[in-house]
Amino acid sequence: MALKSEANRWGAGARTLHWVMAVLIIGLGLVGLYMSDLPNSPQKIKIYALHKSVGLTVLALLLLRLAWRMADRRPDEVPMPRWQALAARAVHGLLYVLMFTLPLSGWLYNSASGYPLQWFSLFNLPSLTGGADPALKGTAHLIHEYGFYGLVLALLAHVGGALKHHFIDRDDALVRMLPLLRRHPPVPMSREPVMTAIETPAPPDTVPAPHADPSQETAKP
Ligand code: HEM
Ligand code: HEM
């Protein structure tokens, strides 16, 4: 499995970052909504601390992802109408903005509330406000909460688009981002979906199917 992306495939680096971050962000959203309604208790404090530490991890992973994106290539776009390509790019841009906004507004909210901030009890992070700031606290909380609802909407478009590519357009857009899935080399004359459930070595040479049109064959040694 190549670490870097190729013309028709996301590399292991981009795919790992995409899915690790997707799981963490969706988990943070669910835990965030659950924890705010809990009655005060030591358990609640622990869950808040965990939410903040994992949220800061997402911020660090985002910086790594952007650096990786600059060093890596993007696979070529699968064929689609121009407006769809532009819409997909706009949603990706929005997702990147929200991946920044959510942890930063959480950090700002924590700072404006006057609370200290630690990463998994290992080290402290500085306050972004230099002390409690009640007015900013309310604004940061609004950005954090509504930013998450914005993320949910962007994700509906993103996931809807990915599923449309897979089930309606029947192209490779989703498969080439999934972990542990690999495209077969093209099979002459086949109209079946081109994927297997696990990484398998490519067949040594393609034997034409009995019904194959010989004119479609590629040159052989
Ligand atoms: C991608 C990262 C993050 C996501 C998706 C996320 C999501 C959420 C959500 C959905 C809520 C519930 C909002 C509400 O109804 O009040 C919440 C609450 C909260 N988040 Fe985050 N969060 C993230 C990162 C962070 C970070 C980095 C911090 C702090 C450093 C943080 C601090 C908080 C706090 C303190 C609350 C509780 C607000 C309250 O008590 O009402 N979050 N988060
Ligand atoms: C919190 C969850 C998610 C976030 C923040 C997210 C974000 C992103 C971003 C920013 C990209 C663009 C990558 C780049 O160009 O650098 C991307 C690509 C992609 N995502 Fe997600 N994603 C999430 C969840 C999902 C889910 C659940 C699916 C599938 C059902 C999915 C399918 C894809 C696919 C197929 C691509 C590649 C698109 C292409 O080849 O142009 N993503 N994602």
JSON list of C-alpha atoms in Angstrom, two decimals, residues 51-193:
[
{"chain": "A", "resi": 51, "resn": "HIS", "atom": "CA", "xyz": [-13.18, 15.97, 25.06]},
{"chain": "A", "resi": 52, "resn": "LYS", "atom": "CA", "xyz": [-10.73, 18.88, 25.23]},
{"chain": "A", "resi": 53, "resn": "SER", "atom": "CA", "xyz": [-7.62, 16.67, 24.89]},
{"chain": "A", "resi": 54, "resn": "VAL", "atom": "CA", "xyz": [-9.02, 14.73, 21.93]},
{"chain": "A", "resi": 55, "resn": "GLY", "atom": "CA", "xyz": [-10.21, 18.03, 20.37]},
{"chain": "A", "resi": 56, "resn": "LEU", "atom": "CA", "xyz": [-6.68, 19.43, 20.63]},
{"chain": "A", "resi": 57, "resn": "THR", "atom": "CA", "xyz": [-5.39, 16.21, 19.06]},
{"chain": "A", "resi": 58, "resn": "VAL", "atom": "CA", "xyz": [-7.69, 16.88, 16.10]},
{"chain": "A", "resi": 59, "resn": "LEU", "atom": "CA", "xyz": [-6.17, 20.35, 15.78]},
{"chain": "A", "resi": 60, "resn": "ALA", "atom": "CA", "xyz": [-2.62, 18.88, 15.77]},
{"chain": "A", "resi": 61, "resn": "LEU", "atom": "CA", "xyz": [-3.66, 16.21, 13.24]},
{"chain": "A", "resi": 62, "resn": "LEU", "atom": "CA", "xyz": [-5.17, 18.91, 11.04]},
{"chain": "A", "resi": 63, "resn": "LEU", "atom": "CA", "xyz": [-1.83, 20.75, 10.89]},
{"chain": "A", "resi": 64, "resn": "LEU", "atom": "CA", "xyz": [-0.14, 17.45, 10.01]},
{"chain": "A", "resi": 65, "resn": "ARG", "atom": "CA", "xyz": [-2.82, 16.78, 7.37]},
{"chain": "A", "resi": 66, "resn": "LEU", "atom": "CA", "xyz": [-2.37, 20.15, 5.72]},
{"chain": "A", "resi": 67, "resn": "ALA", "atom": "CA", "xyz": [1.42, 19.69, 5.66]},
{"chain": "A", "resi": 68, "resn": "TRP", "atom": "CA", "xyz": [0.92, 16.20, 4.21]},
{"chain": "A", "resi": 69, "resn": "ARG", "atom": "CA", "xyz": [-1.50, 17.56, 1.62]},
{"chain": "A", "resi": 70, "resn": "MET", "atom": "CA", "xyz": [1.10, 20.07, 0.45]},
{"chain": "A", "resi": 71, "resn": "ALA", "atom": "CA", "xyz": [3.75, 17.35, 0.10]},
{"chain": "A", "resi": 72, "resn": "ASP", "atom": "CA", "xyz": [1.39, 14.79, -1.48]},
{"chain": "A", "resi": 73, "resn": "ARG", "atom": "CA", "xyz": [-0.42, 15.00, -4.80]},
{"chain": "A", "resi": 74, "resn": "ARG", "atom": "CA", "xyz": [-4.22, 14.82, -5.17]},
{"chain": "A", "resi": 75, "resn": "PRO", "atom": "CA", "xyz": [-5.57, 11.99, -7.30]},
{"chain": "A", "resi": 76, "resn": "ASP", "atom": "CA", "xyz": [-7.14, 13.13, -10.57]},
{"chain": "A", "resi": 77, "resn": "GLU", "atom": "CA", "xyz": [-10.81, 14.01, -10.25]},
{"chain": "A", "resi": 78, "resn": "VAL", "atom": "CA", "xyz": [-13.18, 11.25, -11.36]},
{"chain": "A", "resi": 79, "resn": "PRO", "atom": "CA", "xyz": [-15.18, 12.37, -14.42]},
{"chain": "A", "resi": 80, "resn": "MET", "atom": "CA", "xyz": [-18.23, 14.43, -13.40]},
{"chain": "A", "resi": 81, "resn": "PRO", "atom": "CA", "xyz": [-20.05, 17.60, -14.51]},
{"chain": "A", "resi": 82, "resn": "ARG", "atom": "CA", "xyz": [-18.12, 20.78, -13.74]},
{"chain": "A", "resi": 83, "resn": "TRP", "atom": "CA", "xyz": [-20.69, 22.10, -11.25]},
{"chain": "A", "resi": 84, "resn": "GLN", "atom": "CA", "xyz": [-20.40, 18.90, -9.22]},
{"chain": "A", "resi": 85, "resn": "ALA", "atom": "CA", "xyz": [-16.61, 19.12, -9.15]},
{"chain": "A", "resi": 86, "resn": "LEU", "atom": "CA", "xyz": [-16.86, 22.74, -7.96]},
{"chain": "A", "resi": 87, "resn": "ALA", "atom": "CA", "xyz": [-19.47, 21.84, -5.33]},
{"chain": "A", "resi": 88, "resn": "ALA", "atom": "CA", "xyz": [-17.30, 18.97, -4.03]},
{"chain": "A", "resi": 89, "resn": "ARG", "atom": "CA", "xyz": [-14.28, 21.30, -3.79]},
{"chain": "A", "resi": 90, "resn": "ALA", "atom": "CA", "xyz": [-16.36, 23.93, -1.97]},
{"chain": "A", "resi": 91, "resn": "VAL", "atom": "CA", "xyz": [-17.58, 21.35, 0.56]},
{"chain": "A", "resi": 92, "resn": "HIS", "atom": "CA", "xyz": [-14.02, 20.09, 1.11]},
{"chain": "A", "resi": 93, "resn": "GLY", "atom": "CA", "xyz": [-12.89, 23.69, 1.71]},
{"chain": "A", "resi": 94, "resn": "LEU", "atom": "CA", "xyz": [-15.75, 24.22, 4.17]},
{"chain": "A", "resi": 95, "resn": "LEU", "atom": "CA", "xyz": [-14.85, 20.99, 6.00]},
{"chain": "A", "resi": 96, "resn": "TYR", "atom": "CA", "xyz": [-11.24, 22.18, 6.38]},
{"chain": "A", "resi": 97, "resn": "VAL", "atom": "CA", "xyz": [-12.43, 25.56, 7.74]},
{"chain": "A", "resi": 98, "resn": "LEU", "atom": "CA", "xyz": [-14.75, 23.83, 10.23]},
{"chain": "A", "resi": 99, "resn": "MET", "atom": "CA", "xyz": [-12.02, 21.40, 11.30]},
{"chain": "A", "resi": 100, "resn": "PHE", "atom": "CA", "xyz": [-10.07, 24.51, 12.38]},
{"chain": "A", "resi": 101, "resn": "THR", "atom": "CA", "xyz": [-13.02, 26.46, 13.79]},
{"chain": "A", "resi": 102, "resn": "LEU", "atom": "CA", "xyz": [-14.28, 23.73, 16.12]},
{"chain": "A", "resi": 103, "resn": "PRO", "atom": "CA", "xyz": [-11.13, 23.05, 18.16]},
{"chain": "A", "resi": 104, "resn": "LEU", "atom": "CA", "xyz": [-10.11, 26.74, 18.13]},
{"chain": "A", "resi": 105, "resn": "SER", "atom": "CA", "xyz": [-13.55, 27.93, 19.34]},
{"chain": "A", "resi": 106, "resn": "GLY", "atom": "CA", "xyz": [-13.47, 25.19, 22.00]},
{"chain": "A", "resi": 107, "resn": "TRP", "atom": "CA", "xyz": [-10.05, 26.40, 23.13]},
{"chain": "A", "resi": 108, "resn": "LEU", "atom": "CA", "xyz": [-11.30, 30.02, 23.08]},
{"chain": "A", "resi": 109, "resn": "TYR", "atom": "CA", "xyz": [-14.41, 29.08, 25.07]},
{"chain": "A", "resi": 110, "resn": "ASN", "atom": "CA", "xyz": [-12.29, 27.26, 27.65]},
{"chain": "A", "resi": 111, "resn": "SER", "atom": "CA", "xyz": [-9.90, 30.24, 27.93]},
{"chain": "A", "resi": 112, "resn": "ALA", "atom": "CA", "xyz": [-12.71, 32.83, 28.17]},
{"chain": "A", "resi": 113, "resn": "SER", "atom": "CA", "xyz": [-14.31, 30.69, 30.90]},
{"chain": "A", "resi": 114, "resn": "GLY", "atom": "CA", "xyz": [-11.08, 31.11, 32.88]},
{"chain": "A", "resi": 115, "resn": "TYR", "atom": "CA", "xyz": [-10.30, 27.37, 33.00]},
{"chain": "A", "resi": 116, "resn": "PRO", "atom": "CA", "xyz": [-6.80, 25.94, 32.60]},
{"chain": "A", "resi": 117, "resn": "LEU", "atom": "CA", "xyz": [-6.20, 23.61, 29.66]},
{"chain": "A", "resi": 118, "resn": "GLN", "atom": "CA", "xyz": [-4.14, 20.40, 29.67]},
{"chain": "A", "resi": 119, "resn": "TRP", "atom": "CA", "xyz": [-3.43, 17.81, 27.02]},
{"chain": "A", "resi": 120, "resn": "PHE", "atom": "CA", "xyz": [-4.12, 14.38, 28.59]},
{"chain": "A", "resi": 121, "resn": "SER", "atom": "CA", "xyz": [-2.65, 15.68, 31.94]},
{"chain": "A", "resi": 122, "resn": "LEU", "atom": "CA", "xyz": [0.75, 15.75, 30.21]},
{"chain": "A", "resi": 123, "resn": "PHE", "atom": "CA", "xyz": [1.31, 19.47, 29.62]},
{"chain": "A", "resi": 124, "resn": "ASN", "atom": "CA", "xyz": [-0.50, 22.81, 29.87]},
{"chain": "A", "resi": 125, "resn": "LEU", "atom": "CA", "xyz": [-1.60, 24.95, 26.95]},
{"chain": "A", "resi": 126, "resn": "PRO", "atom": "CA", "xyz": [-1.71, 28.74, 27.19]},
{"chain": "A", "resi": 127, "resn": "SER", "atom": "CA", "xyz": [-4.91, 30.72, 27.59]},
{"chain": "A", "resi": 128, "resn": "LEU", "atom": "CA", "xyz": [-6.01, 32.47, 24.38]},
{"chain": "A", "resi": 129, "resn": "THR", "atom": "CA", "xyz": [-7.61, 35.35, 26.32]},
{"chain": "A", "resi": 130, "resn": "GLY", "atom": "CA", "xyz": [-5.26, 35.83, 29.27]},
{"chain": "A", "resi": 131, "resn": "GLY", "atom": "CA", "xyz": [-8.11, 35.33, 31.76]},
{"chain": "A", "resi": 132, "resn": "ALA", "atom": "CA", "xyz": [-11.90, 35.05, 32.04]},
{"chain": "A", "resi": 133, "resn": "ASP", "atom": "CA", "xyz": [-13.90, 37.08, 29.52]},
{"chain": "A", "resi": 134, "resn": "PRO", "atom": "CA", "xyz": [-17.68, 36.58, 29.96]},
{"chain": "A", "resi": 135, "resn": "ALA", "atom": "CA", "xyz": [-18.71, 38.34, 26.70]},
{"chain": "A", "resi": 136, "resn": "LEU", "atom": "CA", "xyz": [-16.27, 36.37, 24.57]},
{"chain": "A", "resi": 137, "resn": "LYS", "atom": "CA", "xyz": [-17.23, 33.18, 26.40]},
{"chain": "A", "resi": 138, "resn": "GLY", "atom": "CA", "xyz": [-20.80, 33.41, 25.05]},
{"chain": "A", "resi": 139, "resn": "THR", "atom": "CA", "xyz": [-19.64, 34.13, 21.50]},
{"chain": "A", "resi": 140, "resn": "ALA", "atom": "CA", "xyz": [-17.09, 31.30, 21.53]},
{"chain": "A", "resi": 141, "resn": "HIS", "atom": "CA", "xyz": [-19.74, 28.91, 22.82]},
{"chain": "A", "resi": 142, "resn": "LEU", "atom": "CA", "xyz": [-22.13, 29.91, 20.03]},
{"chain": "A", "resi": 143, "resn": "ILE", "atom": "CA", "xyz": [-19.41, 29.41, 17.39]},
{"chain": "A", "resi": 144, "resn": "HIS", "atom": "CA", "xyz": [-18.53, 26.01, 18.90]},
{"chain": "A", "resi": 145, "resn": "GLU", "atom": "CA", "xyz": [-22.13, 24.80, 19.02]},
{"chain": "A", "resi": 146, "resn": "TYR", "atom": "CA", "xyz": [-23.36, 26.19, 15.68]},
{"chain": "A", "resi": 147, "resn": "GLY", "atom": "CA", "xyz": [-20.04, 25.34, 14.03]},
{"chain": "A", "resi": 148, "resn": "PHE", "atom": "CA", "xyz": [-20.82, 21.73, 14.85]},
{"chain": "A", "resi": 149, "resn": "TYR", "atom": "CA", "xyz": [-24.30, 21.95, 13.32]},
{"chain": "A", "resi": 150, "resn": "GLY", "atom": "CA", "xyz": [-22.67, 23.50, 10.25]},
{"chain": "A", "resi": 151, "resn": "LEU", "atom": "CA", "xyz": [-20.27, 20.56, 10.15]},
{"chain": "A", "resi": 152, "resn": "VAL", "atom": "CA", "xyz": [-23.18, 18.12, 10.28]},
{"chain": "A", "resi": 153, "resn": "LEU", "atom": "CA", "xyz": [-24.78, 19.85, 7.26]},
{"chain": "A", "resi": 154, "resn": "ALA", "atom": "CA", "xyz": [-21.50, 19.89, 5.33]},
{"chain": "A", "resi": 155, "resn": "LEU", "atom": "CA", "xyz": [-21.05, 16.20, 6.16]},
{"chain": "A", "resi": 156, "resn": "LEU", "atom": "CA", "xyz": [-24.51, 15.36, 4.85]},
{"chain": "A", "resi": 157, "resn": "ALA", "atom": "CA", "xyz": [-23.51, 16.88, 1.50]},
{"chain": "A", "resi": 158, "resn": "HIS", "atom": "CA", "xyz": [-20.06, 15.22, 1.63]},
{"chain": "A", "resi": 159, "resn": "VAL", "atom": "CA", "xyz": [-21.28, 11.73, 2.50]},
{"chain": "A", "resi": 160, "resn": "GLY", "atom": "CA", "xyz": [-24.28, 12.08, 0.16]},
{"chain": "A", "resi": 161, "resn": "GLY", "atom": "CA", "xyz": [-21.90, 12.97, -2.67]},
{"chain": "A", "resi": 162, "resn": "ALA", "atom": "CA", "xyz": [-19.61, 10.01, -1.87]},
{"chain": "A", "resi": 163, "resn": "LEU", "atom": "CA", "xyz": [-22.56, 7.59, -1.85]},
{"chain": "A", "resi": 164, "resn": "LYS", "atom": "CA", "xyz": [-23.94, 9.04, -5.11]},
{"chain": "A", "resi": 165, "resn": "HIS", "atom": "CA", "xyz": [-20.57, 8.45, -6.78]},
{"chain": "A", "resi": 166, "resn": "HIS", "atom": "CA", "xyz": [-20.51, 4.88, -5.51]},
{"chain": "A", "resi": 167, "resn": "PHE", "atom": "CA", "xyz": [-24.07, 3.70, -6.07]},
{"chain": "A", "resi": 168, "resn": "ILE", "atom": "CA", "xyz": [-25.36, 5.91, -8.90]},
{"chain": "A", "resi": 169, "resn": "ASP", "atom": "CA", "xyz": [-22.32, 6.97, -10.94]},
{"chain": "A", "resi": 170, "resn": "ARG", "atom": "CA", "xyz": [-20.60, 3.66, -10.03]},
{"chain": "A", "resi": 171, "resn": "ASP", "atom": "CA", "xyz": [-17.17, 5.27, -10.16]},
{"chain": "A", "resi": 172, "resn": "ASP", "atom": "CA", "xyz": [-14.10, 4.97, -7.93]},
{"chain": "A", "resi": 173, "resn": "ALA", "atom": "CA", "xyz": [-14.45, 8.19, -5.90]},
{"chain": "A", "resi": 174, "resn": "LEU", "atom": "CA", "xyz": [-15.37, 6.41, -2.65]},
{"chain": "A", "resi": 175, "resn": "VAL", "atom": "CA", "xyz": [-13.47, 3.17, -3.14]},
{"chain": "A", "resi": 176, "resn": "ARG", "atom": "CA", "xyz": [-10.15, 4.93, -3.64]},
{"chain": "A", "resi": 177, "resn": "MET", "atom": "CA", "xyz": [-10.57, 6.68, -0.26]},
{"chain": "A", "resi": 178, "resn": "LEU", "atom": "CA", "xyz": [-11.61, 3.57, 1.69]},
{"chain": "A", "resi": 179, "resn": "PRO", "atom": "CA", "xyz": [-9.02, 1.71, 3.76]},
{"chain": "A", "resi": 180, "resn": "LEU", "atom": "CA", "xyz": [-8.24, -1.93, 2.83]},
{"chain": "A", "resi": 181, "resn": "LEU", "atom": "CA", "xyz": [-10.02, -1.73, -0.49]},
{"chain": "A", "resi": 182, "resn": "ARG", "atom": "CA", "xyz": [-8.15, -2.01, -3.70]},
{"chain": "A", "resi": 183, "resn": "ARG", "atom": "CA", "xyz": [-9.17, -1.64, -7.31]},
{"chain": "A", "resi": 184, "resn": "HIS", "atom": "CA", "xyz": [-8.59, -4.56, -9.63]},
{"chain": "A", "resi": 185, "resn": "PRO", "atom": "CA", "xyz": [-6.62, -3.74, -12.72]},
{"chain": "A", "resi": 186, "resn": "PRO", "atom": "CA", "xyz": [-9.22, -3.10, -15.44]},
{"chain": "A", "resi": 187, "resn": "VAL", "atom": "CA", "xyz": [-10.80, -6.29, -16.76]},
{"chain": "A", "resi": 188, "resn": "PRO", "atom": "CA", "xyz": [-11.43, -6.13, -20.53]},
{"chain": "A", "resi": 189, "resn": "MET", "atom": "CA", "xyz": [-15.13, -5.90, -21.43]},
{"chain": "A", "resi": 190, "resn": "SER", "atom": "CA", "xyz": [-16.22, -6.13, -17.78]},
{"chain": "A", "resi": 191, "resn": "ARG", "atom": "CA", "xyz": [-18.94, -3.79, -16.51]},
{"chain": "A", "resi": 192, "resn": "GLU", "atom": "CA", "xyz": [-18.84, -5.20, -12.94]},
{"chain": "A", "resi": 193, "resn": "PRO", "atom": "CA", "xyz": [-17.75, -2.94, -9.99]}
]
